[in-house]
XYZ file of C-alpha atoms in Angstrom:
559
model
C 1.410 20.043 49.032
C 3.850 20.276 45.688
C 2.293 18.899 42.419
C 3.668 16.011 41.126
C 5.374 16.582 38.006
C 3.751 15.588 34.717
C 5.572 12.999 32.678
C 5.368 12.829 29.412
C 5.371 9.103 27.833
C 8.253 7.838 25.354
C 6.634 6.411 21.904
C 7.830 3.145 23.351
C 5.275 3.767 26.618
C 2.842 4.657 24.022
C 3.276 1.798 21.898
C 3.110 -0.780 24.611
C 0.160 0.653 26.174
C -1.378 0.498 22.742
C -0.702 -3.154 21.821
C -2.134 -3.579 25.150
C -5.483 -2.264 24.131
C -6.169 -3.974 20.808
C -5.345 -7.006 22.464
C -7.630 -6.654 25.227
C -10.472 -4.852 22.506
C -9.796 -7.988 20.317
C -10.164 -10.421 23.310
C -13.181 -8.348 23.965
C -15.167 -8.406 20.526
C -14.403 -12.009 20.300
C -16.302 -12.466 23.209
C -18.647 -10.641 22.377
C -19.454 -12.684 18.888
C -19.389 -9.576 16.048
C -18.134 -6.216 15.047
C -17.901 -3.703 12.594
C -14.588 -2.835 11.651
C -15.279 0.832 10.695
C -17.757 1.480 13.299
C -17.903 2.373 17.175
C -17.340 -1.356 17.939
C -13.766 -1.074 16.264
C -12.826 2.088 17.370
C -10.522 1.076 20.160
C -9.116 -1.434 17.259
C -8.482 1.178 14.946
C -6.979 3.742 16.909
C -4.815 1.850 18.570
C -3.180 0.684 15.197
C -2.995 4.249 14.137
C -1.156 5.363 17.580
C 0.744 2.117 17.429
C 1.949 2.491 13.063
C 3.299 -0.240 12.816
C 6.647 -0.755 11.084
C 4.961 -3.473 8.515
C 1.790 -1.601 7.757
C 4.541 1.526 6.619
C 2.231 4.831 5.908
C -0.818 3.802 7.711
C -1.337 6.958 9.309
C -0.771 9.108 6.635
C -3.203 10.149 3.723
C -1.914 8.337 0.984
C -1.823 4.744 0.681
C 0.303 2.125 2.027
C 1.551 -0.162 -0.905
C 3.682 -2.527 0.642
C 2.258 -3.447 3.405
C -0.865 -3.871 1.548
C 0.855 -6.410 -0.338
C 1.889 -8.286 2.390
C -1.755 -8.555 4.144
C -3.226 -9.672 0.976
C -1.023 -12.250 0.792
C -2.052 -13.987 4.340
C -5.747 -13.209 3.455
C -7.997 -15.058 0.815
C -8.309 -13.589 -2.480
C -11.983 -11.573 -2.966
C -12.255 -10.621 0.564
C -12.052 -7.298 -0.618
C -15.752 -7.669 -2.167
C -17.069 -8.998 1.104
C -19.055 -6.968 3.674
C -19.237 -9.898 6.233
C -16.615 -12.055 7.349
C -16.837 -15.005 9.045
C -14.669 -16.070 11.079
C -15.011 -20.365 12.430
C -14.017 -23.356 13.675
C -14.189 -26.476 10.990
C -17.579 -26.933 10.493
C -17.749 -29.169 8.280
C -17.291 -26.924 4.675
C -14.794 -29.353 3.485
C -17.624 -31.347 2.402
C -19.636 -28.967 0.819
C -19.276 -27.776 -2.527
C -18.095 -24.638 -1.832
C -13.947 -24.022 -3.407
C -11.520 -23.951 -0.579
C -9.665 -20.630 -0.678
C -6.090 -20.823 0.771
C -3.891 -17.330 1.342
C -0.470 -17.263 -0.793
C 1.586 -17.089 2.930
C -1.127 -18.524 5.351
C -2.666 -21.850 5.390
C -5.638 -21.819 6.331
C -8.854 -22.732 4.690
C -11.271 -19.893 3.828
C -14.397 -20.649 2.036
C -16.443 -18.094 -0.496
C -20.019 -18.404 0.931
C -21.631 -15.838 -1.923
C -20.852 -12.838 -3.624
C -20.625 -10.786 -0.153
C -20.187 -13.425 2.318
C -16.210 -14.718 3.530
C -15.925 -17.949 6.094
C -12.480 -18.372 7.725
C -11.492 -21.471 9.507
C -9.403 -20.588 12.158
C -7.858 -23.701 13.536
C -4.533 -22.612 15.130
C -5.546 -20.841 17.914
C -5.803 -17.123 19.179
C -2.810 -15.821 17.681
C -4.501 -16.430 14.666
C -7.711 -14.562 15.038
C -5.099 -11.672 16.350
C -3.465 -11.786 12.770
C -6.631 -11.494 10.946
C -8.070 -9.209 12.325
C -5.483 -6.666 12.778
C -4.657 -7.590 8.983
C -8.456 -6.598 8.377
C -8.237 -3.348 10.266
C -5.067 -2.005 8.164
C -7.317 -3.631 4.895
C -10.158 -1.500 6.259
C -8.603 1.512 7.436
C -6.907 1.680 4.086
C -10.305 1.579 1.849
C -11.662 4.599 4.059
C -8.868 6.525 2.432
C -9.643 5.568 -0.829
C -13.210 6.453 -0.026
C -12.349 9.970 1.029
C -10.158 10.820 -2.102
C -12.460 9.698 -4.888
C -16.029 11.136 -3.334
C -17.037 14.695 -4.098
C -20.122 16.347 -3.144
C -20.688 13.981 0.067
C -21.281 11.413 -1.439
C -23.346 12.960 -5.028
C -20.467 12.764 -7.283
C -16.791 10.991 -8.004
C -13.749 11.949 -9.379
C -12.721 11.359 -13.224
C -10.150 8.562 -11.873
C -12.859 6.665 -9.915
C -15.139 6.682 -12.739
C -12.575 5.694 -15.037
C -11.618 2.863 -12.549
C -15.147 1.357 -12.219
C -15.422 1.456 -16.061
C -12.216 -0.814 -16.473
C -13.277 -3.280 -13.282
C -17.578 -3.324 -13.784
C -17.494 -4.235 -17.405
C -14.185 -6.392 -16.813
C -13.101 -4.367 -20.028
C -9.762 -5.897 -21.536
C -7.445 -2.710 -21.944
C -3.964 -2.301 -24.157
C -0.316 -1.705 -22.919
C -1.321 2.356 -23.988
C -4.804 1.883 -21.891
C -3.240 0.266 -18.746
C -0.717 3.324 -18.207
C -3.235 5.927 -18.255
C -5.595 3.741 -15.481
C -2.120 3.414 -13.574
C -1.696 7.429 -13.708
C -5.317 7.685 -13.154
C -5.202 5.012 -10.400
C -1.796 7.321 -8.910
C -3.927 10.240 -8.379
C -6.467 8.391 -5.945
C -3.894 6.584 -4.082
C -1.327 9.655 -3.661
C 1.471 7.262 -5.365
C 3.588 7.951 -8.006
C 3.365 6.340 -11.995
C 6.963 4.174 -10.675
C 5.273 3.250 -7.284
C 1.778 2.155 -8.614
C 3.644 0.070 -11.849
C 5.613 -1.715 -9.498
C 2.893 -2.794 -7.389
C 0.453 -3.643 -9.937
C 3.319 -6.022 -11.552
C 3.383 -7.428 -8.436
C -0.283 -8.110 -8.023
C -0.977 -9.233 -11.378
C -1.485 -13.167 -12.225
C -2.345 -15.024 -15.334
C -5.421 -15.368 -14.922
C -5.981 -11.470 -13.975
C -3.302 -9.309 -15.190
C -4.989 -6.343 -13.623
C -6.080 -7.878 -10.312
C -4.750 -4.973 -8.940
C -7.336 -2.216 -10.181
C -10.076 -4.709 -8.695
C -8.398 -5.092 -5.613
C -8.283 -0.997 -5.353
C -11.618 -0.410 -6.462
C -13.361 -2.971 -4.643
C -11.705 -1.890 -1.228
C -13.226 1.978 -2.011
C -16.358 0.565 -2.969
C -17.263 -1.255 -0.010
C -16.323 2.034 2.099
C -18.134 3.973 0.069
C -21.118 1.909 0.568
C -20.064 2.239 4.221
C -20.430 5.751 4.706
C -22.840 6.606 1.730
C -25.305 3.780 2.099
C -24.775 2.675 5.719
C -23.697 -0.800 4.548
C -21.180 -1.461 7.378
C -18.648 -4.131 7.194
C -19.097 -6.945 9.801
C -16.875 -9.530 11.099
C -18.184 -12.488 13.241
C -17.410 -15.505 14.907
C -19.097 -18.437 15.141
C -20.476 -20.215 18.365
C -18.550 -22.871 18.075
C -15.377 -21.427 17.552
C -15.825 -18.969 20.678
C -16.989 -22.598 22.557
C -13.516 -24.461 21.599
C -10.740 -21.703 21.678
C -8.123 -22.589 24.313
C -9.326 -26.338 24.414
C -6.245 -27.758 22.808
C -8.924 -29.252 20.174
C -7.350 -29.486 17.336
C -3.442 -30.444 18.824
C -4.719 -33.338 20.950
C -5.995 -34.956 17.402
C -2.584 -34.195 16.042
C -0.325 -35.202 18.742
C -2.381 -38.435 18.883
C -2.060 -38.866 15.392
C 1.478 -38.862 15.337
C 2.118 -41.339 18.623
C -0.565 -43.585 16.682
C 2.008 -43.762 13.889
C 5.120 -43.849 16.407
C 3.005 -47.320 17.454
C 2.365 -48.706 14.294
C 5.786 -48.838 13.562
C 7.105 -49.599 16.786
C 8.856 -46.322 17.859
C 6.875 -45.763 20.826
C 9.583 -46.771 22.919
C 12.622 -45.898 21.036
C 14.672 -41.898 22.413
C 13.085 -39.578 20.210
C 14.368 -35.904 19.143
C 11.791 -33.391 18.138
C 12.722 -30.850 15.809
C 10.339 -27.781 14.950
C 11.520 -26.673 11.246
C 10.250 -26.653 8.108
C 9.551 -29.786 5.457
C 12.899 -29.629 3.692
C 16.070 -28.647 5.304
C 15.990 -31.864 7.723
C 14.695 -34.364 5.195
C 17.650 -33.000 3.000
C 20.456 -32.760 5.385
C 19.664 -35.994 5.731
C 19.021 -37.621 2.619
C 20.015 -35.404 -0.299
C 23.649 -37.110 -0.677
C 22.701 -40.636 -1.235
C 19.517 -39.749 -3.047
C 21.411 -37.647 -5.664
C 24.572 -39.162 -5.855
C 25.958 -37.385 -9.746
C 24.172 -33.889 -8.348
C 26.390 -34.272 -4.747
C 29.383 -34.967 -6.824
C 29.044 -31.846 -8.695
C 27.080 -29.553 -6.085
C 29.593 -28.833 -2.740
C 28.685 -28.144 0.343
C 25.180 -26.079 0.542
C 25.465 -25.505 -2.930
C 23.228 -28.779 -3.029
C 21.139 -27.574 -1.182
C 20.474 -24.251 -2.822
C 19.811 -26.459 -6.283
C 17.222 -28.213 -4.412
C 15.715 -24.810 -2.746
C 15.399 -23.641 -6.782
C 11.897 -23.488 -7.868
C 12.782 -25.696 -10.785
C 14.072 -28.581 -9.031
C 10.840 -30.336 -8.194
C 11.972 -33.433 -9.621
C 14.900 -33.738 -7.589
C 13.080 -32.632 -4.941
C 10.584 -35.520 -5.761
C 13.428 -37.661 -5.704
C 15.188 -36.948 -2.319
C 11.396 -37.539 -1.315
C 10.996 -40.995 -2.622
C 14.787 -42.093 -1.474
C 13.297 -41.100 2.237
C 10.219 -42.788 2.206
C 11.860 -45.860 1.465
C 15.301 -45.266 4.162
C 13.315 -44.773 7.266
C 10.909 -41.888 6.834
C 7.306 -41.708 7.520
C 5.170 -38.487 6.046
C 2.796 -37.430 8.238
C 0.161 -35.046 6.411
C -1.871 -33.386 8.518
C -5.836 -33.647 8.440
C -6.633 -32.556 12.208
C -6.719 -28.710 11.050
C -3.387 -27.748 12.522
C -1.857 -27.164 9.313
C 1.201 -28.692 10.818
C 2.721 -31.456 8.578
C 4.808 -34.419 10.459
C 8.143 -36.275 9.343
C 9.120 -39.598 11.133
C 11.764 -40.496 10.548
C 13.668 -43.489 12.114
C 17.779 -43.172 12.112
C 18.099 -47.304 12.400
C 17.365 -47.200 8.584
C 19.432 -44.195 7.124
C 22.372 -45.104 5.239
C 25.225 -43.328 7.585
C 27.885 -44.738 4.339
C 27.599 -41.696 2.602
C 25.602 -38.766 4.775
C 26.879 -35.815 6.048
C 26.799 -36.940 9.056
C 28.637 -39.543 11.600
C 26.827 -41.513 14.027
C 28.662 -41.199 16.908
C 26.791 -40.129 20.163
C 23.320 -42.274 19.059
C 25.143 -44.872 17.802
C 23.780 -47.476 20.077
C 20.420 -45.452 20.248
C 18.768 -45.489 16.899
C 16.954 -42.683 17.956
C 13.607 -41.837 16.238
C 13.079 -37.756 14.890
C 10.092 -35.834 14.732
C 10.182 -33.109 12.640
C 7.283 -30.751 12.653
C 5.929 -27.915 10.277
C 5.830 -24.039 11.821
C 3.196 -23.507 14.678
C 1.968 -20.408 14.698
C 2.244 -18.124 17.993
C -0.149 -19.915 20.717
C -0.306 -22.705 18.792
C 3.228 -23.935 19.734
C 2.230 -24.333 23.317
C -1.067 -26.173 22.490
C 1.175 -28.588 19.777
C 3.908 -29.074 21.752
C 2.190 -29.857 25.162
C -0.187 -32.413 23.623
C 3.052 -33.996 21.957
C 4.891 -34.264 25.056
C 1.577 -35.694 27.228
C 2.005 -39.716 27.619
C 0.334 -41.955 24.613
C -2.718 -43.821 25.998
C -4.319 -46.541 25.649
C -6.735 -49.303 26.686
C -4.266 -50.182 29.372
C -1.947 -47.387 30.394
C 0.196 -44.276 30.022
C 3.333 -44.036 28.094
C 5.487 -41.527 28.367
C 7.713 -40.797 25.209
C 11.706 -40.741 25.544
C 12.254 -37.466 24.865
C 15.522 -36.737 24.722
C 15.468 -32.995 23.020
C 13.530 -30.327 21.633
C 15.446 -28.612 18.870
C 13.556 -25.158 17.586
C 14.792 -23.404 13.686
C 12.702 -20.487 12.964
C 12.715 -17.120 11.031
C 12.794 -14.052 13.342
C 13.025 -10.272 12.911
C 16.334 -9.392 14.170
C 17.254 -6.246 16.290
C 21.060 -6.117 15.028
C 21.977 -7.130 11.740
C 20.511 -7.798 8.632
C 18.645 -11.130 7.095
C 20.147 -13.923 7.017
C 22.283 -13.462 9.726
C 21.557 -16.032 12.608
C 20.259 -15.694 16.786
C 21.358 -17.574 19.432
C 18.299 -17.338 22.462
C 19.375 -17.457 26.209
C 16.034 -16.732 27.492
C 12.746 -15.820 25.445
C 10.618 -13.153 27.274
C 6.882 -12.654 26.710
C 5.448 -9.606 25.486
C 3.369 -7.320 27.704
C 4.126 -9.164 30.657
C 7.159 -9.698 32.846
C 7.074 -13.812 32.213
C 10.699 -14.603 30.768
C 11.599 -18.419 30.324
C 15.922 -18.690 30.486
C 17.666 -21.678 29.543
C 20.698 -23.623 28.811
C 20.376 -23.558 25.270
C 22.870 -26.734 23.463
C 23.212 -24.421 20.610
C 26.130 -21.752 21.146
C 27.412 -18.576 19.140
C 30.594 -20.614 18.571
C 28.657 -23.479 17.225
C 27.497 -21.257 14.157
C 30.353 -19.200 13.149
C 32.420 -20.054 10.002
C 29.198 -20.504 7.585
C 29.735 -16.939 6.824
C 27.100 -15.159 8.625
C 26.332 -13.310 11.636
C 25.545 -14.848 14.511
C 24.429 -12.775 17.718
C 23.460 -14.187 20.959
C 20.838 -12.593 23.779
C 17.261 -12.880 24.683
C 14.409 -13.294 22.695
C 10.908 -11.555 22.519
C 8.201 -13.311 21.847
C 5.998 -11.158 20.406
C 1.804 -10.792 20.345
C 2.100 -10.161 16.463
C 5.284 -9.573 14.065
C 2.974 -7.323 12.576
C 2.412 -4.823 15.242
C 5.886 -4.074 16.127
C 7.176 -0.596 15.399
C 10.755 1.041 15.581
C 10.480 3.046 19.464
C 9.274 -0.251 20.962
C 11.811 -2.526 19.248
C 14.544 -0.050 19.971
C 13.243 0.124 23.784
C 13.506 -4.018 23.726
C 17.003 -3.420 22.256
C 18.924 -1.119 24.068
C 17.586 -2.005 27.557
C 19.266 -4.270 29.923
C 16.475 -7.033 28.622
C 19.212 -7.684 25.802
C 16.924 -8.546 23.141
C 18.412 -9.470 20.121
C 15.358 -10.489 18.037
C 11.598 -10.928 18.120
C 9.378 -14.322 16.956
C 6.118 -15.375 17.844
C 6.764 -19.142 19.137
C 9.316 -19.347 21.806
C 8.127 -18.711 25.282
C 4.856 -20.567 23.778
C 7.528 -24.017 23.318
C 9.307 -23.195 26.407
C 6.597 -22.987 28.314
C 5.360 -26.422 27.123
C 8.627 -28.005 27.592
C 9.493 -26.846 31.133
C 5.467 -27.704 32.004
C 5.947 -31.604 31.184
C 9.902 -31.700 32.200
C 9.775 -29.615 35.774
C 6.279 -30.203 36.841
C 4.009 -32.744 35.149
C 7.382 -35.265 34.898
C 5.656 -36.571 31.873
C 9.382 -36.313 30.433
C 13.362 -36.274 31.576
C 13.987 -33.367 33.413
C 17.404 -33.490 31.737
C 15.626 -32.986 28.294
C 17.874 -31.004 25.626
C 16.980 -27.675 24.231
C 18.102 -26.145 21.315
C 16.909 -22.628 19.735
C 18.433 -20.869 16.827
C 16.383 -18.527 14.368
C 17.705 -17.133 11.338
C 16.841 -13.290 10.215
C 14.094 -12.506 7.887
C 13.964 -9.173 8.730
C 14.890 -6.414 10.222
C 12.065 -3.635 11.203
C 14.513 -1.191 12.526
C 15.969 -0.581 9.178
C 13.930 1.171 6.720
C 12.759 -1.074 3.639
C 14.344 -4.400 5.331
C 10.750 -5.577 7.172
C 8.818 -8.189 6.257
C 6.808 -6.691 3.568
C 10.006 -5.370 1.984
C 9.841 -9.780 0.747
C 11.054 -12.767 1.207
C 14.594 -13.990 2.095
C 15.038 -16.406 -0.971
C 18.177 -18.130 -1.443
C 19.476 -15.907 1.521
C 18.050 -18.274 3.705
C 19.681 -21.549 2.372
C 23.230 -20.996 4.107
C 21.527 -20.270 7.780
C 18.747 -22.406 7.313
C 20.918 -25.315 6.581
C 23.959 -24.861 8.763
C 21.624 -24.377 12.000
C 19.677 -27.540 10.864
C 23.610 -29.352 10.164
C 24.626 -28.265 13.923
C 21.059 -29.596 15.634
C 21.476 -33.238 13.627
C 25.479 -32.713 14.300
C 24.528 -32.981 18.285
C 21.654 -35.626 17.829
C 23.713 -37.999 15.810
């Protein structure tokens, strides 16, 4: 009998069996209740990261330290985590009303709550995708601080190195240093992280804040101290989760009280009935497509175009922001903050009360309609199926079901794209779930030809929805790219929505089976170029020109 031949697996094989097993280890410890990060429990967790590297979490598997990717988990976690040895992780229990200061990230919201000086609570309230992002965010955090821990010890454990010392003078004492004094702890700081004097500067600029200028030496040394007390003093890190929050995962808790919420309001005002479009964007572009022109009549005069739009996207245009607001509120919209621990804010707005005089746009197709919008904040991964199937169940009452007129589902989001750079715009003809074979096609209202002439890119394809934009690297986005799957980008959201839609549309009849669809993302990234992922930053006023002239086509076909 011949031996079978030995084949060796592609990176891409490798990668996909490894997001495989964090997300079945992750599934696992969650079940189980607790873990430590850095001990036998998180082994699975932390060598599949390391096998896996990540495009976003750069230079995890090498000695030195990984600067910006650092940056960008810090930012979606809540600040002093790094001086906690246990974190928390529940459902909303009820902190709000304590005295304890709520804690929200820089780019996550979410509610985190300081419990004491080594304690961290974090509500998680948006599902499992969340609790994926934290704690793969936490392993990176962790993973990092071991390195630290091994580059400043000497002696096992008996002595430190000059730099350390030096370090835990400046942070202990909170000592105020000089201009002259900061530049040596930078070169000092260099030497433990194997960066160079340009690399640390930069980062430490971009860490510092008024309030603590040098956040960024306490951030360093208290991320080696707690792994030194991890492998000196056996003083392991441990992350738990609360028995509540492992009781009410899955259960749609938290999106049945804000899908109610909204088709309470949609009552009130007597919308209920009326053909309503959902729209799943952001808080501004619709309100100001909308609005902007007759709310700032002098600034549209002057500003062309999206150039009004990029005045109003400036960070020091919060009164005319302000303004457009007010305008709204009193021409048909209805803000809808959120308080069911979504984190998803709500715009109503009804069309029979917008001044179509001087808007951008012509009623033509809704003219004898007077269709009602729904615009909704970001969901986050899962949580788009569990927000957009309790929006599209019947509203109840006392007496009976009603089902809402929907009449589309229009989705704007950021993506990573595959080809191109930011800012350039995808057009989905199917989204496809990774890890699995599930792929949701459609006949998406939004076309290529729809989006040209804004001056962008615009590429059509499949999408991936992804586990985590964060545990992506190049071999398996290149496999997802040059296969005959076609994928053009990667997001978190779609096949989650999809799902959703084609669940209360095709089978549950809960809505028109001739409901609308319409996708279009715009680039934030792109992890197959070097220094163009997400922790590379933000899109700033890159964005305005897709984000606006997707959101002008979607209202273009509504109205």
């Amino acid at each position: 009998m011949s031996k079978l031949n030995k084949i060796d697996r592609t990176r891409a094989q490798e990668s996909r069996n490894a997001i495989e097993k964090l997300y079945i280890s992750m599934r696992h410890l969650f079940t189980r209740g607790f873990y430590k990060p850095m001990g036998i429990s998180g082994e699975t967790l932390r060598n599949s990261l390391l096998l896996l590297r990540p495009e976003i979490y750069g230079s995890i598997a090498e000695e030195r330290i990984e600067l910006n990717g650092l940056m960008y988990v810090i930012d979606r976690l809540p600040i002093g985590i790094e001086e906690c040895q246990f974190i928390n992780l529940t459902t909303d229990e009820g902190y709000r009303n304590s005295t304890f200061e709520v804690i929200v990230p820089p780019k996550r919201r979410r509610n985190c709550y300081r419990i004491d000086k080594d304690q961290m609570n974090i509500e998680i309230t948006r599902g499992r995708s969340e609790i994926y992002d934290i704690l793969t965010h936490l392993t990176f955090l962790f993973i990092e601080s071991h390195k630290i821990q091994k580059r400043v010890t000497l002696l096992e454990g008996e002595d430190f190195t000059r730099e350390w010392k030096h370090l835990e003078e400046i942070v202990i004492y909170n000592k105020k240093i000089t201009s002259e004094e900061r530049e040596v702890s930078i070169v000092h700081l260099g030497s433990i992280l194997g960066r160079t004097f340009d690399e640390v500067t930069k980062i430490h600029h971009n860490f510092s804040t008024q309030e603590n200028p040098d956040r960024f030496f306490h951030l360093m040394y208290w991320l080696g101290k707690l792994a030194i007390n991890e492998v000196i003093n056996q003083k392991k890190r441990t992350i738990t989760f609360s028995s509540k929050l492992i009781e009410e995962i899955g259960h749609h808790i938290y999106g049945e009280i804000w899908a109610n919420t909204i088709k309470k309001v949609l009552k009130e005002n007597k919308l209920l009935k009326r053909p309503i479009h959902i729209i799943s964007a952001n808080m501004h572009s619709v309100l100001n497509s909308i609005y902007a022109q007759n709310a700032l009549p002098k600034e549209a005069k002057e500003y062309k175009g999206f150039e009004l739009y990029q005045l109003l996207s400036n960070a020091d245009s919060k009164p005319l922001q302000k303004q457009v607001k007010e305008y709204a509120s009193k021409n048909g919209l209805i803000y809808i903050k959120d308080t069911s621990g979504t984190n998803i804010n709500v715009q109503v707005i009804d069309t029979n009360k917008i001044n179509f005089d001087n808007s951008a746009f012509q009623k033509t197709s809704s003219e004898k309609e007077n269709p009602v919008i729904i615009v909704m904040d970001y969901a986050f991964g899962e949580q788009a199926y569990e927000t957009m199937d309790e929006l599209l169940k019947p509203y109840k009452n006392s007496k009976k079901k009603n089902n809402l007129d929907v009449k589309s589902v229009s989705i704007m989001g950021k993506a990573g794209i595959l080809e191109g750079a930011k800012g350039d715009i995808m057009i989905p003809s199917a989204h496809i779930f990774e890890g699995t074979a599930d792929n949701y096609p459609f006949k998406n209202e939004l076309t290529k030809e729809d989006l040209k002439g804004f001056g962008v890119n615009v590429f059509d394809g499949s999408m991936i929805s992804v586990l985590g934009t964060s545990l992506q690297n190049k071999d398996l986005l290149k496999f997802f790219h040059n296969s005959t799957w076609n994928v053009i980008g990667l997001e978190m959201e779609g096949a989650h929505y999809q799902k959703a839609i084609q669940a209360a549309s095709k089978i549950r009849g809960t809505i028109s089976e001739e409901v609308k669809v319409r996708y279009a993302y715009y680039a934030s990234d792109n992890p197959l170029e070097t220094g163009a992922t997400l922790a590379s930053g933000g899109l700033g006023m890159t964005g305005v020109t897709p984000t606006y002239a997707i959101t002008q086509k979607i209202l273009e076909q509504i109205f």
